[in-house]
Amino acid sequence: MRMYDIILKKRQGQELTAGEIKFFVDGYTGGNIPDYQAAALLMAIYFRGLSAGETAELTMAMCDSGERADLSAIPGIKVDKHSTGGVGDKATLVLVPMVAAAGVPVAKMSGRGLGHTGGTVDKLEAIPGFRVVMEPAAFINQVRRVGAAVVAQTGYLAPADKLLYALRDVTATVDSIPLIASSVMSKKIAAGADAIVLDVKVGSGAFMRGVEEAFNLARSMVEIGNRAGRRTVALITAMDQPLGYAVGNALEVAEAISTLKGHGPEDLLEICLELGAMMLLLAGKAGDVAEGRDKLVKLLESGRALEKFEEIVSAQSGDSRVTKEEGLLPAAKIKAEVVAPLAGYIQAIQAERIGRAAMLLGAGRERKESQIDLSAGLVLHKKVGEMVNAGEPLAVLHTNTQERLAEVINIVTSAYTIGNLKPEPRPLVYGTVPENI
Amino acid sequence: MRMYDIILKKRQGQELTAGEIKFFVDGYTGGNIPDYQAAALLMAIYFRGLSAGETAELTMAMCDSGERADLSAIPGIKVDKHSTGGVGDKATLVLVPMVAAAGVPVAKMSGRGLGHTGGTVDKLEAIPGFRVVMEPAAFINQVRRVGAAVVAQTGYLAPADKLLYALRDVTATVDSIPLIASSVMSKKIAAGADAIVLDVKVGSGAFMRGVEEAFNLARSMVEIGNRAGRRTVALITAMDQPLGYAVGNALEVAEAISTLKGHGPEDLLEICLELGAMMLLLAGKAGDVAEGRDKLVKLLESGRALEKFEEIVSAQSGDSRVTKEEGLLPAAKIKAEVVAPLAGYIQAIQAERIGRAAMLLGAGRERKESQIDLSAGLVLHKKVGEMVNAGEPLAVLHTNTQERLAEVINIVTSAYTIGNLKPEPRPLVYGTVPENI
């Protein structure tokens, strides 16, 4: 088998065999296929696409390039959740304790943030003492004992994906649906859960800008899950404005805690109930979505979800008093208002610009090696559909450096569209891709 | 400027600026842009194409990556000729002395053969003593003195093309019309002639399999020539069967000599007269194609073309007696007949298979570093439209090794299609792309 023939075949639009895909993934991971041939194949895949079968084979080949987490020591149906990434998306912080309180074991491996989107692991590190690196045995033990754990994803899962992603990142081949789907699913399958709930974000702050494209990605990932024998469901949800009001690590932890206390933002709560109900359904802890939502609402009202959050924080060496004393979270020295230049209704908030503003304030990484400021970020005061007067605050910036403040104020101002008419409400959940498509 | 943005822009189907193309070519040649980014761009170009303007900019950037031959010391209008490559194409061996005898100075740089196609430089080396490597000053002097010289093309012309071609060769991005056109023309422009006649081959033995595709390539190259200020004309000619009867270096030299003596194969003579007349026209030595053809026919009949061939051979240290004593050319020890399995008319001869057969007999290179046997090859006894009886020879193989003889006999037999009906004659010249398209 020759890599040249594999590139040519895909370039001509033909379907690659499982053997050819494995030859490529193993050869590239093993250093026997050079970067330039892999880059040519990735670009050919960008243009020609991959069939459902090829996408599944690519996923499994990448998954098989490393170890798989063994969660068999944890009793019950383990359910994982993955979001394709958005601005202000702290749903995992709420979901993990909430569904764990409902009896669903959650062994969660999460990533760090890059560019305009944040990462769960960074957010948790805003809690004093919280440890995100754990030995596999300790991780399993915590899930058995507490019902949930959240750790940083390590390189031993799907190393081929790590290598290929780095190559895609420098060859303009990231935004291909089969390549995104196989990248996500190779890690999810290697992470070992029995069932997976996917939150595919669509809108100005997401990788997927169009609803149809988001459904295609969701279908592709669900199909991979099915072929790999994992019950998989995807929700397609809005990311046309940030989720909730807070963007930035410590600020988002505070908002997640408010939500667990029952007074979080409406949109964040709704997303958490929808995703959480689906997780309960797949874990066999609810007969339908409505029953799942009821259970979760009760766990929020009774304080059981908040208690579970505190248990997880304590188990991972964090200071669980953060739920009572907000002052324990790192706080930025400088607070600056961004005010409305004119009166009217908020028509739209460009989520990507808000994410970029938070990154420039210190909350995110411009490059993989950048240091982040856990206290930095911003809190929106107005969201789409709300009324604002001229001079009234649109958002408050939190930062420790004046350096790029003027630039950031401009970015945030330009992220808002203000007009005379109250905009039509837009859906928060566009739809679901069920298990058997 | 970032290479990433250039890849993305082309991937999205946008037109690159002259600055972006130059940044890529200079960066790649200088080792500042990695192979994998160049490979991704080449594949994106394969799918998205290049506009006429982009193709011309790419050509000039590759041309400017090295030196240009300076032919200004040679008086008159220098005309170059290039064939896109075929099987049995020894036209240059006939054309160079013929048009030089008509007073057109020809400073020709030629390539070596690779795969199923031969190279003029290899063929000339079959003449005992013939030297194809020459200092630039000696080369210019010979053209001034004798009227023509043929040397091996060196790496100092368009080094960017050399590097990019090597990358295309391993990433399945060779057969892209703008990439082929810019590759050919960057070398032709750097080679310094005032005018260029292109022979674009189409058919089973050529890179271009379809007539439309061949016209597109021809138009692209003519347009580049025009933009670079070189008078450029292209002929689209048939390569659906080998040109002439001989395939292999010494065998083709013998056939070229026969043609210069006035008894060469009809198709080879016709191609040489058409291309040669066009060269005379561009050089101002003929008012139209008919006048050019008349002049050339007279030079063949008078023996002046053959004399010019002998002068060139002598000037390049070759033994000019080869025109009189065929025994001076290297001859193979083994001669084997391939006979017709049934009687009928020859319907078609798959030229690529004949080229491959010659290569396996030793006449060509499977890889760049392969050694070739100048005496090896084959001579067809029957061409399309001729009648054959069962058991009568279709071709005679010339080789020094029995090793792959059985395989080659099968390949040659399978290259022939024999049927009951006399096939309709097919055109030898499909058309011309004139200077001003």
PDB file of C-alpha atoms in Angstrom, chain A residues 86-260:
ATOM      1  CA  GLY A  86     -19.006  28.347  22.573  1.00  0.00           C
ATOM      2  CA  VAL A  87     -18.702  31.606  24.479  1.00  0.00           C
ATOM      3  CA  GLY A  88     -19.790  31.589  28.131  1.00  0.00           C
ATOM      4  CA  ASP A  89     -20.605  27.876  27.957  1.00  0.00           C
ATOM      5  CA  LYS A  90     -20.285  26.744  31.575  1.00  0.00           C
ATOM      6  CA  ALA A  91     -22.957  24.038  31.226  1.00  0.00           C
ATOM      7  CA  THR A  92     -20.580  21.242  32.254  1.00  0.00           C
ATOM      8  CA  LEU A  93     -20.024  22.916  35.655  1.00  0.00           C
ATOM      9  CA  VAL A  94     -23.766  22.714  36.334  1.00  0.00           C
ATOM     10  CA  LEU A  95     -24.508  19.443  34.563  1.00  0.00           C
ATOM     11  CA  VAL A  96     -21.907  17.205  36.150  1.00  0.00           C
ATOM     12  CA  PRO A  97     -23.059  17.683  39.786  1.00  0.00           C
ATOM     13  CA  MET A  98     -26.724  17.815  38.744  1.00  0.00           C
ATOM     14  CA  VAL A  99     -26.803  14.471  36.914  1.00  0.00           C
ATOM     15  CA  ALA A 100     -24.432  12.892  39.445  1.00  0.00           C
ATOM     16  CA  ALA A 101     -26.947  13.886  42.129  1.00  0.00           C
ATOM     17  CA  ALA A 102     -29.535  11.987  40.069  1.00  0.00           C
ATOM     18  CA  GLY A 103     -27.366   8.867  40.285  1.00  0.00           C
ATOM     19  CA  VAL A 104     -25.668   8.972  36.881  1.00  0.00           C
ATOM     20  CA  PRO A 105     -21.920   8.315  37.224  1.00  0.00           C
ATOM     21  CA  VAL A 106     -19.900  10.936  35.332  1.00  0.00           C
ATOM     22  CA  ALA A 107     -16.206  10.309  34.597  1.00  0.00           C
ATOM     23  CA  LYS A 108     -15.487  13.491  32.706  1.00  0.00           C
ATOM     24  CA  MET A 109     -12.303  14.405  30.823  1.00  0.00           C
ATOM     25  CA  SER A 110     -12.293  17.993  29.664  1.00  0.00           C
ATOM     26  CA  GLY A 111     -10.088  20.264  27.625  1.00  0.00           C
ATOM     27  CA  ARG A 112      -8.543  23.679  28.034  1.00  0.00           C
ATOM     28  CA  GLY A 113      -9.708  26.780  26.173  1.00  0.00           C
ATOM     29  CA  LEU A 114      -8.169  28.055  22.942  1.00  0.00           C
ATOM     30  CA  GLY A 115      -8.979  31.232  21.011  1.00  0.00           C
ATOM     31  CA  HIS A 116     -12.387  32.719  21.738  1.00  0.00           C
ATOM     32  CA  THR A 117     -13.825  29.634  23.489  1.00  0.00           C
ATOM     33  CA  GLY A 118     -13.164  28.580  27.071  1.00  0.00           C
ATOM     34  CA  GLY A 119     -12.397  25.182  28.573  1.00  0.00           C
ATOM     35  CA  THR A 120     -13.976  23.505  31.585  1.00  0.00           C
ATOM     36  CA  VAL A 121     -10.615  22.567  33.094  1.00  0.00           C
ATOM     37  CA  ASP A 122      -9.468  26.212  33.120  1.00  0.00           C
ATOM     38  CA  LYS A 123     -12.723  27.269  34.765  1.00  0.00           C
ATOM     39  CA  LEU A 124     -12.417  24.704  37.547  1.00  0.00           C
ATOM     40  CA  GLU A 125      -8.867  25.842  38.258  1.00  0.00           C
ATOM     41  CA  ALA A 126     -10.343  29.221  39.285  1.00  0.00           C
ATOM     42  CA  ILE A 127     -11.574  27.422  42.443  1.00  0.00           C
ATOM     43  CA  PRO A 128      -8.725  27.682  44.997  1.00  0.00           C
ATOM     44  CA  GLY A 129      -6.921  24.358  45.354  1.00  0.00           C
ATOM     45  CA  PHE A 130      -8.906  22.522  42.684  1.00  0.00           C
ATOM     46  CA  ARG A 131      -6.791  19.793  41.044  1.00  0.00           C
ATOM     47  CA  VAL A 132      -7.564  18.728  37.486  1.00  0.00           C
ATOM     48  CA  VAL A 133      -4.707  16.247  37.094  1.00  0.00           C
ATOM     49  CA  MET A 134      -5.376  12.852  38.646  1.00  0.00           C
ATOM     50  CA  GLU A 135      -4.033   9.307  38.330  1.00  0.00           C
ATOM     51  CA  PRO A 136      -6.494   6.995  36.510  1.00  0.00           C
ATOM     52  CA  ALA A 137      -7.076   4.891  39.637  1.00  0.00           C
ATOM     53  CA  ALA A 138      -7.857   7.943  41.780  1.00  0.00           C
ATOM     54  CA  PHE A 139     -10.170   9.251  39.046  1.00  0.00           C
ATOM     55  CA  ILE A 140     -12.134   5.983  38.934  1.00  0.00           C
ATOM     56  CA  ASN A 141     -12.243   5.849  42.729  1.00  0.00           C
ATOM     57  CA  GLN A 142     -13.659   9.342  42.996  1.00  0.00           C
ATOM     58  CA  VAL A 143     -16.410   8.549  40.506  1.00  0.00           C
ATOM     59  CA  ARG A 144     -17.283   5.420  42.503  1.00  0.00           C
ATOM     60  CA  ARG A 145     -17.240   7.301  45.807  1.00  0.00           C
ATOM     61  CA  VAL A 146     -18.623  10.769  44.899  1.00  0.00           C
ATOM     62  CA  GLY A 147     -20.461   9.937  41.690  1.00  0.00           C
ATOM     63  CA  ALA A 148     -18.438  12.267  39.463  1.00  0.00           C
ATOM     64  CA  ALA A 149     -14.978  13.647  38.668  1.00  0.00           C
ATOM     65  CA  VAL A 150     -13.687  16.145  36.114  1.00  0.00           C
ATOM     66  CA  VAL A 151     -10.061  15.898  34.997  1.00  0.00           C
ATOM     67  CA  ALA A 152      -7.874  17.328  32.261  1.00  0.00           C
ATOM     68  CA  GLN A 153      -7.776  15.198  29.162  1.00  0.00           C
ATOM     69  CA  THR A 154      -4.348  13.708  28.617  1.00  0.00           C
ATOM     70  CA  GLY A 155      -2.338  12.860  25.520  1.00  0.00           C
ATOM     71  CA  TYR A 156      -2.642   9.124  25.969  1.00  0.00           C
ATOM     72  CA  LEU A 157      -6.145   9.248  24.513  1.00  0.00           C
ATOM     73  CA  ALA A 158      -6.209   9.279  20.680  1.00  0.00           C
ATOM     74  CA  PRO A 159      -2.650  10.568  20.072  1.00  0.00           C
ATOM     75  CA  ALA A 160      -3.266  10.352  16.306  1.00  0.00           C
ATOM     76  CA  ASP A 161      -6.005  12.939  16.679  1.00  0.00           C
ATOM     77  CA  LYS A 162      -3.630  15.234  18.550  1.00  0.00           C
ATOM     78  CA  LEU A 163      -1.049  14.986  15.748  1.00  0.00           C
ATOM     79  CA  LEU A 164      -3.572  15.350  12.954  1.00  0.00           C
ATOM     80  CA  TYR A 165      -5.322  18.250  14.657  1.00  0.00           C
ATOM     81  CA  ALA A 166      -2.017  20.107  14.950  1.00  0.00           C
ATOM     82  CA  LEU A 167      -1.442  19.564  11.205  1.00  0.00           C
ATOM     83  CA  ARG A 168      -5.000  20.642  10.295  1.00  0.00           C
ATOM     84  CA  ASP A 169      -4.501  23.759  12.405  1.00  0.00           C
ATOM     85  CA  VAL A 170      -1.640  24.979  10.153  1.00  0.00           C
ATOM     86  CA  THR A 171      -2.980  23.762   6.790  1.00  0.00           C
ATOM     87  CA  ALA A 172      -6.478  25.337   6.858  1.00  0.00           C
ATOM     88  CA  THR A 173      -8.225  21.977   7.083  1.00  0.00           C
ATOM     89  CA  VAL A 174      -9.902  22.304  10.490  1.00  0.00           C
ATOM     90  CA  ASP A 175     -13.459  23.120   9.380  1.00  0.00           C
ATOM     91  CA  SER A 176     -14.372  19.881   7.623  1.00  0.00           C
ATOM     92  CA  ILE A 177     -17.388  18.095   9.089  1.00  0.00           C
ATOM     93  CA  PRO A 178     -16.027  14.512   8.874  1.00  0.00           C
ATOM     94  CA  LEU A 179     -12.682  15.652  10.293  1.00  0.00           C
ATOM     95  CA  ILE A 180     -14.337  17.534  13.198  1.00  0.00           C
ATOM     96  CA  ALA A 181     -16.711  14.648  13.883  1.00  0.00           C
ATOM     97  CA  SER A 182     -13.974  12.011  13.899  1.00  0.00           C
ATOM     98  CA  SER A 183     -11.695  14.182  16.044  1.00  0.00           C
ATOM     99  CA  VAL A 184     -14.349  14.695  18.741  1.00  0.00           C
ATOM    100  CA  MET A 185     -15.633  11.145  18.673  1.00  0.00           C
ATOM    101  CA  SER A 186     -12.204   9.478  18.725  1.00  0.00           C
ATOM    102  CA  LYS A 187     -11.563  11.133  22.091  1.00  0.00           C
ATOM    103  CA  LYS A 188     -15.074  10.497  23.419  1.00  0.00           C
ATOM    104  CA  ILE A 189     -14.928   6.819  22.512  1.00  0.00           C
ATOM    105  CA  ALA A 190     -11.429   6.472  23.986  1.00  0.00           C
ATOM    106  CA  ALA A 191     -12.686   8.185  27.165  1.00  0.00           C
ATOM    107  CA  GLY A 192     -14.759   5.071  27.779  1.00  0.00           C
ATOM    108  CA  ALA A 193     -18.320   6.179  28.600  1.00  0.00           C
ATOM    109  CA  ASP A 194     -21.259   3.959  27.620  1.00  0.00           C
ATOM    110  CA  ALA A 195     -23.362   6.820  26.279  1.00  0.00           C
ATOM    111  CA  ILE A 196     -22.629  10.289  24.954  1.00  0.00           C
ATOM    112  CA  VAL A 197     -24.745  13.446  24.821  1.00  0.00           C
ATOM    113  CA  LEU A 198     -23.436  15.986  22.328  1.00  0.00           C
ATOM    114  CA  ASP A 199     -24.195  19.695  22.410  1.00  0.00           C
ATOM    115  CA  VAL A 200     -23.571  21.013  18.891  1.00  0.00           C
ATOM    116  CA  LYS A 201     -23.441  24.790  19.036  1.00  0.00           C
ATOM    117  CA  VAL A 202     -24.517  26.901  16.081  1.00  0.00           C
ATOM    118  CA  GLY A 203     -24.230  30.635  15.538  1.00  0.00           C
ATOM    119  CA  SER A 204     -21.811  33.556  15.617  1.00  0.00           C
ATOM    120  CA  GLY A 205     -19.801  32.175  18.555  1.00  0.00           C
ATOM    121  CA  ALA A 206     -19.569  28.573  17.322  1.00  0.00           C
ATOM    122  CA  PHE A 207     -17.505  26.693  14.730  1.00  0.00           C
ATOM    123  CA  MET A 208     -20.731  25.876  12.915  1.00  0.00           C
ATOM    124  CA  ARG A 209     -22.259  29.088  11.613  1.00  0.00           C
ATOM    125  CA  GLY A 210     -25.301  27.583   9.884  1.00  0.00           C
ATOM    126  CA  VAL A 211     -28.068  25.378  11.316  1.00  0.00           C
ATOM    127  CA  GLU A 212     -27.950  22.881   8.432  1.00  0.00           C
ATOM    128  CA  GLU A 213     -24.195  22.489   8.820  1.00  0.00           C
ATOM    129  CA  ALA A 214     -24.641  21.944  12.576  1.00  0.00           C
ATOM    130  CA  PHE A 215     -27.248  19.226  11.962  1.00  0.00           C
ATOM    131  CA  ASN A 216     -24.854  17.568   9.484  1.00  0.00           C
ATOM    132  CA  LEU A 217     -22.079  17.560  12.081  1.00  0.00           C
ATOM    133  CA  ALA A 218     -24.481  16.244  14.723  1.00  0.00           C
ATOM    134  CA  ARG A 219     -25.701  13.440  12.446  1.00  0.00           C
ATOM    135  CA  SER A 220     -22.139  12.513  11.579  1.00  0.00           C
ATOM    136  CA  MET A 221     -21.134  12.235  15.235  1.00  0.00           C
ATOM    137  CA  VAL A 222     -24.268  10.300  16.241  1.00  0.00           C
ATOM    138  CA  GLU A 223     -23.653   7.853  13.402  1.00  0.00           C
ATOM    139  CA  ILE A 224     -20.057   7.306  14.535  1.00  0.00           C
ATOM    140  CA  GLY A 225     -21.289   6.693  18.088  1.00  0.00           C
ATOM    141  CA  ASN A 226     -23.848   4.188  16.858  1.00  0.00           C
ATOM    142  CA  ARG A 227     -21.274   2.321  14.765  1.00  0.00           C
ATOM    143  CA  ALA A 228     -18.957   2.208  17.782  1.00  0.00           C
ATOM    144  CA  GLY A 229     -21.716   0.764  19.963  1.00  0.00           C
ATOM    145  CA  ARG A 230     -22.157   3.867  22.135  1.00  0.00           C
ATOM    146  CA  ARG A 231     -25.632   5.264  22.622  1.00  0.00           C
ATOM    147  CA  THR A 232     -25.219   8.794  21.288  1.00  0.00           C
ATOM    148  CA  VAL A 233     -27.653  11.717  21.054  1.00  0.00           C
ATOM    149  CA  ALA A 234     -26.994  15.270  19.877  1.00  0.00           C
ATOM    150  CA  LEU A 235     -28.764  18.533  20.665  1.00  0.00           C
ATOM    151  CA  ILE A 236     -28.284  21.457  18.311  1.00  0.00           C
ATOM    152  CA  THR A 237     -28.317  24.612  20.427  1.00  0.00           C
ATOM    153  CA  ALA A 238     -27.951  28.331  19.837  1.00  0.00           C
ATOM    154  CA  MET A 239     -24.621  30.113  20.206  1.00  0.00           C
ATOM    155  CA  ASP A 240     -25.661  33.342  18.474  1.00  0.00           C
ATOM    156  CA  GLN A 241     -25.060  35.200  21.729  1.00  0.00           C
ATOM    157  CA  PRO A 242     -23.052  34.101  24.796  1.00  0.00           C
ATOM    158  CA  LEU A 243     -24.675  31.542  27.089  1.00  0.00           C
ATOM    159  CA  GLY A 244     -25.648  33.270  30.333  1.00  0.00           C
ATOM    160  CA  TYR A 245     -24.074  36.613  31.246  1.00  0.00           C
ATOM    161  CA  ALA A 246     -20.573  35.731  32.482  1.00  0.00           C
ATOM    162  CA  VAL A 247     -17.585  35.079  30.186  1.00  0.00           C
ATOM    163  CA  GLY A 248     -14.250  34.271  31.849  1.00  0.00           C
ATOM    164  CA  ASN A 249     -13.103  31.531  34.187  1.00  0.00           C
ATOM    165  CA  ALA A 250     -13.830  32.705  37.766  1.00  0.00           C
ATOM    166  CA  LEU A 251     -16.835  34.735  36.563  1.00  0.00           C
ATOM    167  CA  GLU A 252     -18.326  31.627  34.948  1.00  0.00           C
ATOM    168  CA  VAL A 253     -17.781  29.529  38.080  1.00  0.00           C
ATOM    169  CA  ALA A 254     -19.724  32.140  40.038  1.00  0.00           C
ATOM    170  CA  GLU A 255     -22.552  32.004  37.500  1.00  0.00           C
ATOM    171  CA  ALA A 256     -22.586  28.193  37.564  1.00  0.00           C
ATOM    172  CA  ILE A 257     -22.882  28.271  41.362  1.00  0.00           C
ATOM    173  CA  SER A 258     -25.818  30.740  41.088  1.00  0.00           C
ATOM    174  CA  THR A 259     -27.460  28.339  38.667  1.00  0.00           C
ATOM    175  CA  LEU A 260     -27.001  25.406  41.031  1.00  0.00           C
TER     176      LEU A 260
END
